[in-house]
Structure formats: structure tokens, C-alpha cells
Amino acid sequence: MNAESGFEIKPVYREGDVAPDAPIGEPGEFPYTRGVYPTMYTKRPWTMRQYAGFGTAAESNARYHQLLAAGTMGLSVAFDLPTQMGYDSDDAIAHGEVGKVGVAIDSLDDMRQLFDGIPLDRVSTSMTINAPGSVLLLLYQLVAEEQGVPGSALQGTIQNDILKEYIARGTYIFPPKPSLRLVADTFAYCRAEIPKWNTISISGYHMAEAGATPAQEIAFTLANGIEYVRAALAAGLAVDDFAPRLSFFFVARTTLLEEIAKFRAARRMWARIMRDEFGAQDPKSLMLRFHTQTAGVQLTAQQPEVNLVRVAIQALGAVAGGTQSLHTNAYDEAIALPTEKSARLALRTQQVLAYESGLTGTVDPFAGSYAIEALTDEVEKQATELIERVFSYGSSVDAIEQGFQKQEIEASAYRIANEIDNGERVVVGVNRFAADEEERYEPLRVDPAIEAAQVARLAALRAARDNEAVEAALADLAKAAGGTENVLPLMKEALRLRATVGEVCHTLRGVWGVYHPVERF
């Protein structure tokens, strides 16, 4: 049998398959193979998040209250495509997409409604937003200030990982260099204003969803991490001032053993990179802390209830691999947005693992397994070789511009698709054990009237605000973007005056331009 990363998985592993000097170590100690904390889940479980957001801010707010009542420990916000691309709901390009794959956030008014009745000093919030990540973070901070919550009390994460957008996902706005400048500005701003916030979630998840193997996922993610560290250092930040707030985001597939090995390999690779390449001294700078989401791409529309089993196995891999927080997909997400019932079942999956399985009783229970340790070494070897190939181009950005990562991922996706098509890799209910008839399923649907309502809200906002003050604030932002000043304080002032997400992003487009990928054939 072959691993997804391409190497052979042996039928039997023995002591000789594990390198005698394999750096297993102790939990909470360099190189953190066994976990970043000495006690891991024995004192408290991982943070249980559920990714939610659809339609209007009011609808998403109601879902958040349901999830919190069901025992969710942290919120994870999904934004619609116009918001992710820095367009307002009334922009022509947004037509037909408002509220479809997440919540539409156009202004401070929407963000205020999104978190109505939710105490932001007691809830950790993760926001899946990249190119306009700093804009949404500032809106969140403004809402917290209205609640009387200082930035020092806010905890959460913005994804803010623009490099993976050029590789696998495509919701970029600006070219790479100004995008990296915006990331570095966010690091500096949060260190001073929101010190507990995780300023970036360097993401392999989307590359995995596009077809990256486990080895490719961690290789390209860590290579991007190196690029962000270099950008922050070039901006004058000291490594131990920002590195402790870096976090990562990985997928958890159904290939249980390879996934556990992947997480363990990624931790010890990052620890060595930060210590040996960047001279980090703070132990927190060496710790690869990560959020995990179960693999949406492995969910099937056929026999969707089987996805409950897949998600449970994927969640088990994330927990056994030492994740710090976890989102479990709902079983019906291959068809539509999850219903309230399916979202609750996804959360219950985590709760069963935390409170019934016994997994939280000991740290890194797979440590010392011949198979796990050998697989960890093999994934690390492949990922290290891939990182070297990335930097043979000069930098991660240089490799992106040459299409290297994208081409490698596409080749892997093609290989896996062929293995599924010819039956070599089994997908239950798809290429084996298919059902003659599928039960009718009624998905959650987004009301198309949402777009008209958002457009009306924007018209009312623009009529009620001080438009001269907004224009002046946006002009100040444009001036800062053309120089070297940190742009976030000026963005915050414009947003406080009720400038919209689209207006702020259009202002930056006017200075920095937009990214147009070079097509390679």
C-alpha cells in the first residue's frame, strides 16, 4: 500500500525501521515531536471550534449563539466571497454571491450585528479571511471597544495567509510584495494593540483541498512560514517579538497513521527552522501551534451519512497528532451549508473524543510505535526535500511566480484521482459499496433576498455617515500605503467612521494595484 505522499507503507514495521537517533524527545520540549505542551490534553482538551457563517450577520449571529449553547469553545467565522475579495455587497462583481459561502460583512454595522450579545473578552474567535484580513480584524477590535473590551483581552486568529492564495485558492487582491508588507504591518500592530491575537494562520489546509499530499502540505506551508518570518525581519521586527503569535492550519484526512506522522514531523521541522535559521531564543517561537479542520474534500455527496464516520476518523488523527484546536465538518457539507442538526452532530463528535474515548488521559499515545515513528521520519524527509526545491528558486514567492507549488499539487491531485478512478484507492459509496438509490436530502438554502437587503443596508449607511470625513480618512490611508507608515491605524480610523470593507480595499488597490497571475502552459 502506498501513502498519499507516494512512499510505500510496509505491511509490518520493526525496530530497525526507526532511526536509532530519531528525535522523539519529551512532550513540551525541543523539538516538540510529541506536542508543544508538557501536559497537552491531560489538563484541558483542545479548543473545539465550529466554522459557521452564512447569509446576513443576524442569521450568523443566531447560529453562533446556538453553537455556544451546545458547548462550542471558540467561534470560527466564514465570510462570503465578496468579503473575502474586498468587495462590498452592492458591487457589480458581487452579484449572485452575497451570503452564499459565508456571511456578508460590509461595514462596522455588520460586524456589530455579527457579534451582538457575544462577550468578546470570553470567546476566542478565528476568522477565515486573507487579503482583507487586517480590515476584518480592525472591525472586530472596534466592536470589542464598543463592548468595553480592550485589545489586550481579545483572543483569536486571522488567517491572513496570502501566499497560499496564490498557490491554491485564489482569493488574493494585491501583488505579493505589498501583500507581505500588509502582513508585516499586522504583526507590528497586533504586538502593540492586540498582543494575545494570533496574527496569521499559515495554512496548508487549502493546498491539501486542492490535492497536495501530506508531505507537500507541510513543505509548502512551512516554506511560506519562512517567507513571512523573513518579511517581518526585513520590516525591522525582532524574531522573538512576533514568532510566538504565528500559528498554522492543517487538514486532517482519513489516512489516519500518515496524518498523525505529518503533524509530528511538522512540529519538529518548524522548531529546527526557527532555532537554526532564524536564531529564535524564546521557546514559544519554536512551537508550531496549529488548528485543524477535517477534510472537506473527502466528504461525499453519495451516502452522506458515511461522512459522519470519515469525520470521526479525521478528528481522531488531529487529536492524536496534537492539534491545539479543531473544527469538524458536518456530514452534509458536500451538498450544502450544514443544517443546525448536522452542525451539532459535528461538535458532538469532538465531545465524544474528548470525554469518552480516553484520548485525553495521556500525551502522544502513539509515540514509540514503529510504524508512527518510521512514517514521521519519511514524511519529514520528503517535506524537507520539497522545501529545498522551493528555495532553489530563491524564495517561496519566486517559486509561486514560477508556478512550482501549483504544478506539484496538480500532479498529485491527478495521481490520486486516477487511483480513485481505477479503484486502486477506495472511496466507500463512490467507487465501491455504492447504493442503488440515494435517500432524498433537503439542504439548507440561502435566501436570494439577502443580497437586496445588504444593498439596502449599504445605501442607508452611506446616507447616514459623514462622507467628507470618510473620504479624508481614505485619502490619509492612500498616502500611508504609498509610503512606509504602518497602514492599520489609518485603516481603523476610516472603518470607525463607517468606511466599508470595499472602500478600504479599493483605496489600497489604487496604490498597490492588483495581482494578475501569469498563465503557464
Short mmCIF file of C-alpha atoms in Angstrom, two decimals:
data_model
loop_
_atom_site.label_atom_id
_atom_site.label_comp_id
_atom_site.label_asym_id
_atom_site.label_seq_id
_atom_site.Cartn_x
_atom_site.Cartn_y
_atom_site.Cartn_z
CA MET A 1 0.00 0.00 0.00
CA ASN A 2 1.24 3.49 -0.82
CA ALA A 3 0.82 6.54 1.37
CA GLU A 4 -0.84 9.61 -0.15
CA SER A 5 2.64 11.19 -0.10
CA GLY A 6 3.72 8.46 -2.52
CA PHE A 7 6.07 6.33 -0.41
CA GLU A 8 5.33 2.69 0.41
CA ILE A 9 3.66 1.81 3.71
CA LYS A 10 5.14 -1.51 4.82
CA PRO A 11 2.89 -4.35 5.93
CA VAL A 12 5.00 -4.71 9.09
CA TYR A 13 7.28 -2.20 10.84
CA ARG A 14 10.04 -3.34 13.16
CA GLU A 15 12.58 -1.70 15.42
CA GLY A 16 15.13 -1.45 12.61
CA ASP A 17 12.79 0.73 10.58
CA VAL A 18 13.14 3.56 13.10
CA ALA A 19 16.35 5.60 13.05
CA PRO A 20 18.27 4.95 16.28
CA ASP A 21 18.66 8.69 16.86
CA ALA A 22 15.06 9.61 15.96
CA PRO A 23 14.30 12.89 17.80
CA ILE A 24 11.21 11.76 19.72
CA GLY A 25 12.01 13.68 22.90
CA GLU A 26 9.59 14.65 25.65
CA PRO A 27 6.28 16.48 25.32
CA GLY A 28 6.73 20.23 25.62
CA GLU A 29 10.47 20.06 24.88
CA PHE A 30 12.52 20.70 21.74
CA PRO A 31 11.94 19.57 19.02
CA TYR A 32 8.31 19.17 20.14
CA THR A 33 7.69 15.96 18.21
CA ARG A 34 5.37 14.79 20.98
CA GLY A 35 3.50 18.06 21.39
CA VAL A 36 4.11 21.70 22.23
CA TYR A 37 2.95 21.45 25.86
CA PRO A 38 4.10 19.00 28.54
CA THR A 39 0.56 18.06 29.62
CA MET A 40 -1.27 18.51 26.27
CA TYR A 41 -4.91 17.42 26.83
CA THR A 42 -4.50 15.87 30.27
CA LYS A 43 -5.41 19.18 31.96
CA ARG A 44 -7.86 20.55 29.36
CA PRO A 45 -8.90 19.41 25.88
CA TRP A 46 -8.21 21.17 22.63
CA THR A 47 -10.35 24.18 21.68
CA MET A 48 -13.48 22.96 19.89
CA ARG A 49 -14.42 25.32 17.08
CA GLN A 50 -17.20 25.16 14.52
CA TYR A 51 -16.82 27.03 11.26
CA ALA A 52 -20.01 28.96 10.63
CA GLY A 53 -21.31 31.94 8.76
CA PHE A 54 -23.95 32.38 6.07
CA GLY A 55 -26.43 34.90 4.78
CA THR A 56 -26.71 38.01 6.91
CA ALA A 57 -24.84 38.95 10.04
CA ALA A 58 -28.07 38.49 12.02
CA GLU A 59 -28.53 34.89 10.76
CA SER A 60 -24.91 34.01 11.51
CA ASN A 61 -25.20 35.59 14.96
CA ALA A 62 -28.14 33.30 15.71
CA ARG A 63 -26.07 30.24 14.64
CA TYR A 64 -23.18 31.36 16.88
CA HIS A 65 -25.48 31.56 19.87
CA GLN A 66 -26.73 28.02 19.08
CA LEU A 67 -23.18 26.69 18.87
CA LEU A 68 -22.10 28.37 22.10
CA ALA A 69 -25.14 26.94 23.85
CA ALA A 70 -24.18 23.49 22.54
CA GLY A 71 -20.72 23.74 24.08
CA THR A 72 -18.52 25.24 21.36
CA MET A 73 -15.45 26.79 23.00
CA GLY A 74 -14.49 29.14 20.16
CA LEU A 75 -16.09 30.64 17.08
CA SER A 76 -14.77 30.33 13.54
CA VAL A 77 -16.18 32.81 11.05
CA ALA A 78 -16.81 32.03 7.39
CA PHE A 79 -17.09 35.07 5.10
CA ASP A 80 -18.79 35.21 1.71
CA LEU A 81 -16.69 35.53 -1.44
CA PRO A 82 -17.24 39.27 -1.98
CA THR A 83 -15.97 39.96 1.55
CA GLN A 84 -13.00 37.65 1.01
CA MET A 85 -12.13 39.54 -2.17
CA GLY A 86 -12.59 43.01 -0.67
CA TYR A 87 -15.82 43.94 -2.46
CA ASP A 88 -18.99 45.38 -0.97
CA SER A 89 -22.30 43.59 -1.46
CA ASP A 90 -23.52 46.28 -3.86
CA ASP A 91 -20.51 45.99 -6.16
CA ALA A 92 -21.47 44.59 -9.57
CA ILE A 93 -18.90 41.79 -9.26
CA ALA A 94 -20.59 40.59 -6.03
CA HIS A 95 -23.94 39.89 -7.71
CA GLY A 96 -25.17 36.36 -7.02
CA GLU A 97 -22.52 35.61 -4.37
CA VAL A 98 -23.70 37.67 -1.39
CA GLY A 99 -24.08 35.49 1.70
CA LYS A 100 -23.56 32.26 -0.27
CA VAL A 101 -20.48 30.59 1.23
CA GLY A 102 -20.26 32.70 4.37
CA VAL A 103 -21.53 35.85 5.99
CA ALA A 104 -21.53 39.20 4.18
CA ILE A 105 -19.62 41.85 6.15
CA ASP A 106 -19.53 45.27 4.53
CA SER A 107 -19.05 47.63 7.47
CA LEU A 108 -18.81 48.18 11.20
CA ASP A 109 -22.61 47.93 11.35
CA ASP A 110 -22.48 44.34 10.05
CA MET A 111 -19.65 43.31 12.37
CA ARG A 112 -21.53 44.78 15.33
CA GLN A 113 -24.58 42.71 14.41
CA LEU A 114 -22.49 39.58 13.84
CA PHE A 115 -21.26 39.58 17.44
CA ASP A 116 -24.33 41.02 19.11
CA GLY A 117 -24.70 39.56 22.61
CA ILE A 118 -21.39 37.66 22.42
CA PRO A 119 -18.83 38.78 25.04
CA LEU A 120 -15.61 39.16 23.09
CA ASP A 121 -13.45 39.04 26.22
CA ARG A 122 -14.67 35.49 26.91
CA VAL A 123 -14.81 33.98 23.41
CA SER A 124 -11.90 33.10 21.15
CA THR A 125 -12.67 33.91 17.51
CA SER A 126 -10.98 32.62 14.39
CA MET A 127 -11.65 34.44 11.12
CA THR A 128 -11.01 32.76 7.79
CA ILE A 129 -10.03 35.88 5.88
CA ASN A 130 -6.83 36.60 3.99
CA ALA A 131 -6.30 39.53 1.62
CA PRO A 132 -8.57 41.83 3.70
CA GLY A 133 -7.71 40.06 6.98
CA SER A 134 -6.41 43.21 8.66
CA VAL A 135 -9.63 45.06 7.75
CA LEU A 136 -11.88 42.47 9.39
CA LEU A 137 -9.63 42.30 12.45
CA LEU A 138 -9.92 46.06 12.90
CA LEU A 139 -13.70 45.87 12.63
CA TYR A 140 -13.63 43.16 15.32
CA GLN A 141 -11.46 45.36 17.54
CA LEU A 142 -13.84 48.30 17.07
CA VAL A 143 -16.83 46.17 18.12
CA ALA A 144 -14.88 44.97 21.16
CA GLU A 145 -14.11 48.57 22.12
CA GLU A 146 -17.83 49.35 21.91
CA GLN A 147 -18.36 46.48 24.38
CA GLY A 148 -15.74 48.00 26.65
CA VAL A 149 -13.26 45.21 25.90
CA PRO A 150 -9.65 46.35 25.38
CA GLY A 151 -7.45 44.89 22.67
CA SER A 152 -5.30 43.28 25.36
CA ALA A 153 -8.22 40.99 26.27
CA LEU A 154 -9.01 39.78 22.74
CA GLN A 155 -8.02 36.25 21.73
CA GLY A 156 -8.30 34.61 18.36
CA THR A 157 -6.76 34.27 14.93
CA ILE A 158 -7.00 35.81 11.50
CA GLN A 159 -5.90 33.52 8.71
CA ASN A 160 -4.06 36.36 6.92
CA ASP A 161 -2.05 33.87 4.83
CA ILE A 162 -1.90 35.43 1.40
CA LEU A 163 0.83 33.24 -0.12
CA LYS A 164 -1.30 30.11 -0.16
CA GLU A 165 -3.94 32.10 -2.06
CA TYR A 166 -1.52 32.44 -4.98
CA ILE A 167 -0.79 28.71 -4.79
CA ALA A 168 -4.15 27.04 -4.28
CA ARG A 169 -7.17 29.18 -3.53
CA GLY A 170 -7.23 32.43 -5.48
CA THR A 171 -8.84 34.99 -3.14
CA TYR A 172 -5.93 37.40 -3.48
CA ILE A 173 -6.19 41.13 -4.20
CA PHE A 174 -2.76 42.77 -4.23
CA PRO A 175 0.56 41.58 -5.68
CA PRO A 176 2.81 39.54 -3.37
CA LYS A 177 5.15 42.32 -2.19
CA PRO A 178 2.52 44.77 -0.88
CA SER A 179 0.58 41.79 0.46
CA LEU A 180 3.61 40.77 2.52
CA ARG A 181 4.01 44.38 3.67
CA LEU A 182 0.39 44.29 4.92
CA VAL A 183 1.08 41.05 6.79
CA ALA A 184 4.16 42.59 8.46
CA ASP A 185 2.17 45.73 9.35
CA THR A 186 -0.42 43.48 11.00
CA PHE A 187 2.29 41.70 13.03
CA ALA A 188 3.58 45.04 14.32
CA TYR A 189 0.13 46.48 15.02
CA CYS A 190 -1.06 43.43 16.97
CA ARG A 191 2.10 43.27 19.06
CA ALA A 192 1.28 46.77 20.33
CA GLU A 193 -2.53 46.73 20.30
CA ILE A 194 -3.82 43.13 20.43
CA PRO A 195 -0.94 41.16 21.98
CA LYS A 196 -2.80 37.85 22.53
CA TRP A 197 -4.03 37.66 18.95
CA ASN A 198 -2.59 35.08 16.54
CA THR A 199 -1.65 37.35 13.66
CA ILE A 200 -1.51 34.69 10.98
CA SER A 201 -2.64 31.11 10.44
CA ILE A 202 -0.19 29.77 7.90
CA SER A 203 -2.36 27.36 6.01
CA GLY A 204 -1.78 24.02 4.41
CA TYR A 205 -5.47 23.13 4.52
CA HIS A 206 -6.40 24.77 1.22
CA MET A 207 -3.41 23.28 -0.56
CA ALA A 208 -4.49 19.86 0.70
CA GLU A 209 -8.02 20.52 -0.53
CA ALA A 210 -6.53 21.34 -3.95
CA GLY A 211 -4.73 17.98 -3.99
CA ALA A 212 -1.47 18.39 -2.05
CA THR A 213 -0.14 15.27 -0.36
CA PRO A 214 0.63 15.36 3.39
CA ALA A 215 4.34 15.90 2.64
CA GLN A 216 3.55 18.70 0.16
CA GLU A 217 1.09 20.26 2.58
CA ILE A 218 3.65 20.75 5.35
CA ALA A 219 6.54 21.52 2.99
CA PHE A 220 4.79 24.35 1.16
CA THR A 221 3.19 25.64 4.36
CA LEU A 222 6.50 25.80 6.24
CA ALA A 223 8.17 27.39 3.21
CA ASN A 224 5.51 30.10 3.30
CA GLY A 225 6.11 30.44 7.03
CA ILE A 226 9.79 31.08 6.37
CA GLU A 227 8.79 33.78 3.86
CA TYR A 228 6.59 35.53 6.43
CA VAL A 229 9.36 35.45 9.03
CA ARG A 230 11.79 36.95 6.53
CA ALA A 231 9.27 39.70 5.64
CA ALA A 232 8.80 40.59 9.31
CA LEU A 233 12.54 40.68 9.92
CA ALA A 234 13.03 42.88 6.85
CA ALA A 235 10.42 45.26 8.31
CA GLY A 236 12.59 45.65 11.41
CA LEU A 237 10.79 43.33 13.83
CA ALA A 238 12.77 41.06 16.16
CA VAL A 239 12.03 37.37 15.68
CA ASP A 240 11.00 36.70 19.28
CA ASP A 241 8.68 39.71 19.22
CA PHE A 242 6.34 38.18 16.63
CA ALA A 243 7.14 34.47 16.21
CA PRO A 244 5.24 33.34 19.35
CA ARG A 245 2.00 34.60 17.72
CA LEU A 246 2.44 32.64 14.49
CA SER A 247 0.05 29.73 14.13
CA PHE A 248 -0.68 27.13 11.46
CA PHE A 249 -3.71 25.49 9.89
CA PHE A 250 -3.71 21.94 8.57
CA VAL A 251 -6.16 19.40 7.22
CA ALA A 252 -6.90 16.02 8.79
CA ARG A 253 -7.58 13.27 6.24
CA THR A 254 -8.92 9.75 6.73
CA THR A 255 -5.43 8.25 6.24
CA LEU A 256 -5.00 8.12 10.00
CA LEU A 257 -1.40 6.98 10.51
CA GLU A 258 0.10 9.22 7.83
CA GLU A 259 -1.78 12.21 9.24
CA ILE A 260 -0.52 11.63 12.79
CA ALA A 261 3.01 11.33 11.39
CA LYS A 262 2.54 14.53 9.37
CA PHE A 263 1.64 16.62 12.43
CA ARG A 264 4.57 15.25 14.44
CA ALA A 265 7.02 15.86 11.57
CA ALA A 266 5.78 19.42 11.02
CA ARG A 267 6.37 20.34 14.67
CA ARG A 268 9.96 19.23 14.79
CA MET A 269 10.78 20.71 11.38
CA TRP A 270 9.47 24.15 12.41
CA ALA A 271 11.33 24.03 15.72
CA ARG A 272 14.62 23.43 13.92
CA ILE A 273 13.91 26.10 11.27
CA MET A 274 13.19 28.76 13.87
CA ARG A 275 16.17 27.85 16.05
CA ASP A 276 18.78 27.14 13.39
CA GLU A 277 17.83 29.52 10.56
CA PHE A 278 16.42 32.47 12.49
CA GLY A 279 18.16 32.17 15.88
CA ALA A 280 14.93 32.34 17.88
CA GLN A 281 15.55 32.12 21.63
CA ASP A 282 12.04 32.17 23.11
CA PRO A 283 10.76 28.57 23.32
CA LYS A 284 7.33 29.84 22.19
CA SER A 285 8.95 30.97 18.93
CA LEU A 286 9.90 27.35 18.23
CA MET A 287 6.46 25.86 18.89
CA LEU A 288 4.32 25.01 15.89
CA ARG A 289 0.82 25.56 17.24
CA PHE A 290 -1.92 24.65 14.81
CA HIS A 291 -5.63 24.48 14.16
CA THR A 292 -7.04 21.53 12.23
CA GLN A 293 -10.11 21.10 10.10
CA THR A 294 -11.34 17.75 8.91
CA ALA A 295 -11.06 17.19 5.17
CA GLY A 296 -13.96 18.74 3.31
CA VAL A 297 -12.63 17.44 0.01
CA GLN A 298 -13.02 13.85 1.24
CA LEU A 299 -16.72 14.25 2.04
CA THR A 300 -19.03 12.64 -0.49
CA ALA A 301 -22.46 13.65 -1.72
CA GLN A 302 -23.19 9.94 -2.15
CA GLN A 303 -24.38 8.29 1.08
CA PRO A 304 -23.63 11.48 3.06
CA GLU A 305 -24.21 9.81 6.45
CA VAL A 306 -20.99 7.86 5.88
CA ASN A 307 -19.23 11.22 6.27
CA LEU A 308 -20.00 11.02 9.98
CA VAL A 309 -17.55 8.09 10.15
CA ARG A 310 -14.97 9.86 7.99
CA VAL A 311 -15.11 12.99 10.14
CA ALA A 312 -14.71 10.94 13.33
CA ILE A 313 -11.57 9.24 11.94
CA GLN A 314 -10.15 12.54 10.71
CA ALA A 315 -10.79 14.18 14.08
CA LEU A 316 -9.09 11.25 15.81
CA GLY A 317 -5.99 11.84 13.67
CA ALA A 318 -5.92 15.54 14.53
CA VAL A 319 -6.21 14.86 18.25
CA ALA A 320 -3.67 12.03 18.24
CA GLY A 321 -1.40 14.34 16.23
CA GLY A 322 -1.55 17.05 18.89
CA THR A 323 -3.74 19.82 17.46
CA GLN A 324 -4.47 22.93 19.57
CA SER A 325 -7.94 23.48 18.14
CA LEU A 326 -10.23 21.56 15.85
CA HIS A 327 -13.17 22.12 13.55
CA THR A 328 -15.14 19.06 12.50
CA ASN A 329 -17.08 19.30 9.24
CA ALA A 330 -20.77 18.47 9.17
CA TYR A 331 -21.69 15.34 7.26
CA ASP A 332 -23.85 17.23 4.74
CA GLU A 333 -21.26 19.85 3.68
CA ALA A 334 -20.60 18.09 0.37
CA ILE A 335 -24.16 19.05 -0.56
CA ALA A 336 -24.83 22.44 1.01
CA LEU A 337 -24.34 24.59 4.08
CA PRO A 338 -24.77 22.46 7.23
CA THR A 339 -28.10 22.41 8.98
CA GLU A 340 -28.37 23.18 12.70
CA LYS A 341 -28.67 19.44 13.45
CA SER A 342 -25.65 18.41 11.35
CA ALA A 343 -23.52 21.20 12.85
CA ARG A 344 -24.43 19.99 16.34
CA LEU A 345 -23.54 16.38 15.42
CA ALA A 346 -20.14 17.57 14.17
CA LEU A 347 -19.49 19.23 17.52
CA ARG A 348 -20.69 16.13 19.40
CA THR A 349 -18.05 14.13 17.51
CA GLN A 350 -15.33 16.19 19.18
CA GLN A 351 -17.01 15.96 22.56
CA VAL A 352 -17.17 12.15 22.38
CA LEU A 353 -13.45 12.06 21.55
CA ALA A 354 -12.65 14.44 24.42
CA TYR A 355 -14.81 12.93 27.12
CA GLU A 356 -15.48 9.28 26.22
CA SER A 357 -12.51 7.95 24.25
CA GLY A 358 -9.76 8.18 26.88
CA LEU A 359 -7.53 10.05 24.42
CA THR A 360 -7.07 12.92 26.85
CA GLY A 361 -5.65 10.65 29.56
CA THR A 362 -2.11 10.54 28.19
CA VAL A 363 0.14 12.62 25.96
CA ASP A 364 1.02 11.44 22.43
CA PRO A 365 -0.24 7.86 22.86
CA PHE A 366 1.24 6.75 19.51
CA ALA A 367 4.82 7.69 20.46
CA GLY A 368 7.26 4.82 20.14
CA SER A 369 5.14 2.93 17.63
CA TYR A 370 7.49 1.54 14.99
CA ALA A 371 5.01 2.49 12.28
CA ILE A 372 4.34 6.02 13.53
CA GLU A 373 7.99 6.88 14.14
CA ALA A 374 9.08 5.47 10.75
CA LEU A 375 6.26 7.32 8.97
CA THR A 376 7.16 10.54 10.81
CA ASP A 377 10.74 10.23 9.57
CA GLU A 378 9.58 9.51 5.99
CA VAL A 379 7.17 12.47 5.85
CA GLU A 380 9.86 14.75 7.28
CA LYS A 381 12.39 13.54 4.72
CA GLN A 382 10.05 14.18 1.78
CA ALA A 383 8.92 17.56 3.12
CA THR A 384 12.49 18.71 3.71
CA GLU A 385 13.45 17.81 0.14
CA LEU A 386 10.45 19.78 -1.17
CA ILE A 387 11.36 22.85 0.89
CA GLU A 388 14.85 22.73 -0.60
CA ARG A 389 13.31 22.63 -4.08
CA VAL A 390 11.12 25.66 -3.25
CA PHE A 391 14.10 27.72 -2.16
CA SER A 392 16.16 26.64 -5.13
CA TYR A 393 14.03 29.28 -6.93
CA GLY A 394 15.26 31.89 -4.45
CA SER A 395 12.20 32.31 -2.22
CA SER A 396 8.70 30.96 -1.78
CA VAL A 397 7.36 33.95 -3.72
CA ASP A 398 9.80 33.29 -6.58
CA ALA A 399 8.66 29.66 -6.69
CA ILE A 400 5.00 30.77 -6.66
CA GLU A 401 5.61 33.13 -9.56
CA GLN A 402 7.21 30.26 -11.49
CA GLY A 403 4.20 28.05 -10.71
CA PHE A 404 6.24 25.38 -8.91
CA GLN A 405 3.96 24.63 -5.94
CA LYS A 406 0.82 24.76 -8.06
CA GLN A 407 2.24 22.35 -10.62
CA GLU A 408 3.38 19.89 -7.94
CA ILE A 409 -0.06 19.95 -6.27
CA GLU A 410 -1.87 19.49 -9.58
CA ALA A 411 0.30 16.46 -10.39
CA SER A 412 -0.52 14.89 -7.02
CA ALA A 413 -4.23 15.62 -7.42
CA TYR A 414 -4.16 13.94 -10.83
CA ARG A 415 -2.39 10.87 -9.43
CA ILE A 416 -4.90 10.46 -6.59
CA ALA A 417 -7.86 10.99 -8.95
CA ASN A 418 -6.53 8.25 -11.22
CA GLU A 419 -6.11 5.90 -8.27
CA ILE A 420 -9.76 6.52 -7.31
CA ASP A 421 -10.97 6.12 -10.89
CA ASN A 422 -9.23 2.78 -11.36
CA GLY A 423 -10.29 1.51 -7.94
CA GLU A 424 -6.79 1.34 -6.51
CA ARG A 425 -7.80 3.84 -3.81
CA VAL A 426 -11.23 3.03 -2.37
CA VAL A 427 -13.83 5.70 -1.60
CA VAL A 428 -16.75 4.00 0.12
CA GLY A 429 -20.04 4.74 -1.59
CA VAL A 430 -18.34 6.15 -4.69
CA ASN A 431 -16.14 3.55 -6.38
CA ARG A 432 -17.09 0.65 -4.08
CA PHE A 433 -20.15 -0.21 -1.96
CA ALA A 434 -22.35 2.22 -3.88
CA ALA A 435 -26.07 2.33 -3.10
CA ASP A 436 -28.67 1.64 -5.76
CA GLU A 437 -30.77 4.56 -4.55
CA GLU A 438 -29.86 7.65 -2.56
CA GLU A 439 -32.17 8.94 0.16
CA ARG A 440 -33.61 12.36 -0.51
CA TYR A 441 -31.82 15.09 1.44
CA GLU A 442 -33.15 18.61 1.98
CA PRO A 443 -30.21 21.03 2.24
CA LEU A 444 -30.09 24.40 3.94
CA ARG A 445 -30.60 27.11 1.33
CA VAL A 446 -29.62 30.77 1.42
CA ASP A 447 -32.44 33.21 0.70
CA PRO A 448 -31.64 35.18 -2.50
CA ALA A 449 -33.32 38.23 -0.91
CA ILE A 450 -30.25 38.58 1.31
CA GLU A 451 -28.36 40.43 -1.42
CA ALA A 452 -31.09 43.07 -1.81
CA ALA A 453 -31.18 43.54 1.97
CA GLN A 454 -27.41 44.05 2.14
CA VAL A 455 -27.51 46.54 -0.72
CA ALA A 456 -30.23 48.48 1.11
CA ARG A 457 -28.18 48.48 4.33
CA LEU A 458 -25.20 49.90 2.45
CA ALA A 459 -27.32 52.65 0.90
CA ALA A 460 -28.63 53.61 4.33
CA LEU A 461 -25.11 53.60 5.79
CA ARG A 462 -23.73 55.89 3.10
CA ALA A 463 -26.66 58.26 3.52
CA ALA A 464 -26.26 58.49 7.30
CA ARG A 465 -22.46 58.76 7.75
CA ASP A 466 -20.18 61.80 7.41
CA ASN A 467 -18.98 61.14 3.86
CA GLU A 468 -16.50 64.02 3.86
CA ALA A 469 -14.80 62.59 6.93
CA VAL A 470 -14.72 59.13 5.32
CA GLU A 471 -13.14 60.50 2.12
CA ALA A 472 -10.50 62.36 4.12
CA ALA A 473 -9.66 59.21 6.13
CA LEU A 474 -9.36 57.14 2.95
CA ALA A 475 -7.07 59.80 1.44
CA ASP A 476 -4.83 59.55 4.54
CA LEU A 477 -4.80 55.76 4.12
CA ALA A 478 -3.76 56.06 0.47
CA LYS A 479 -0.90 58.37 1.41
CA ALA A 480 0.36 55.93 4.07
CA ALA A 481 0.08 52.99 1.64
CA GLY A 482 2.31 54.89 -0.78
CA GLY A 483 4.97 55.34 1.88
CA THR A 484 6.36 53.16 4.66
CA GLU A 485 3.99 54.03 7.53
CA ASN A 486 2.00 51.21 9.15
CA VAL A 487 -1.38 51.37 7.43
CA LEU A 488 -3.51 49.69 10.11
CA PRO A 489 -4.11 52.72 12.40
CA LEU A 490 -5.33 54.72 9.39
CA MET A 491 -7.49 51.83 8.22
CA LYS A 492 -9.02 51.63 11.69
CA GLU A 493 -9.92 55.31 11.69
CA ALA A 494 -11.61 55.03 8.29
CA LEU A 495 -13.57 51.98 9.45
CA ARG A 496 -14.57 53.73 12.67
CA LEU A 497 -16.06 56.50 10.52
CA ARG A 498 -18.03 53.71 8.75
CA ALA A 499 -15.97 53.35 5.60
CA THR A 500 -16.82 50.00 4.05
CA VAL A 501 -14.60 46.97 3.52
CA GLY A 502 -14.82 47.54 -0.24
CA GLU A 503 -13.89 51.21 0.03
CA VAL A 504 -10.81 50.45 2.12
CA CYS A 505 -9.70 47.69 -0.26
CA HIS A 506 -10.35 49.85 -3.35
CA THR A 507 -8.20 52.57 -1.79
CA LEU A 508 -5.32 50.11 -1.42
CA ARG A 509 -5.90 48.75 -4.93
CA GLY A 510 -5.45 52.26 -6.21
CA VAL A 511 -1.98 52.43 -4.65
CA TRP A 512 -0.70 48.85 -4.77
CA GLY A 513 -2.50 47.51 -7.84
CA VAL A 514 -3.97 44.03 -8.21
CA TYR A 515 -2.35 40.67 -8.86
CA HIS A 516 -2.77 39.01 -12.26
CA PRO A 517 -1.22 35.53 -12.38
CA VAL A 518 0.93 34.61 -15.34
CA GLU A 519 -0.60 31.68 -17.20
CA ARG A 520 1.93 28.94 -17.93
CA PHE A 521 1.33 26.19 -20.43
#
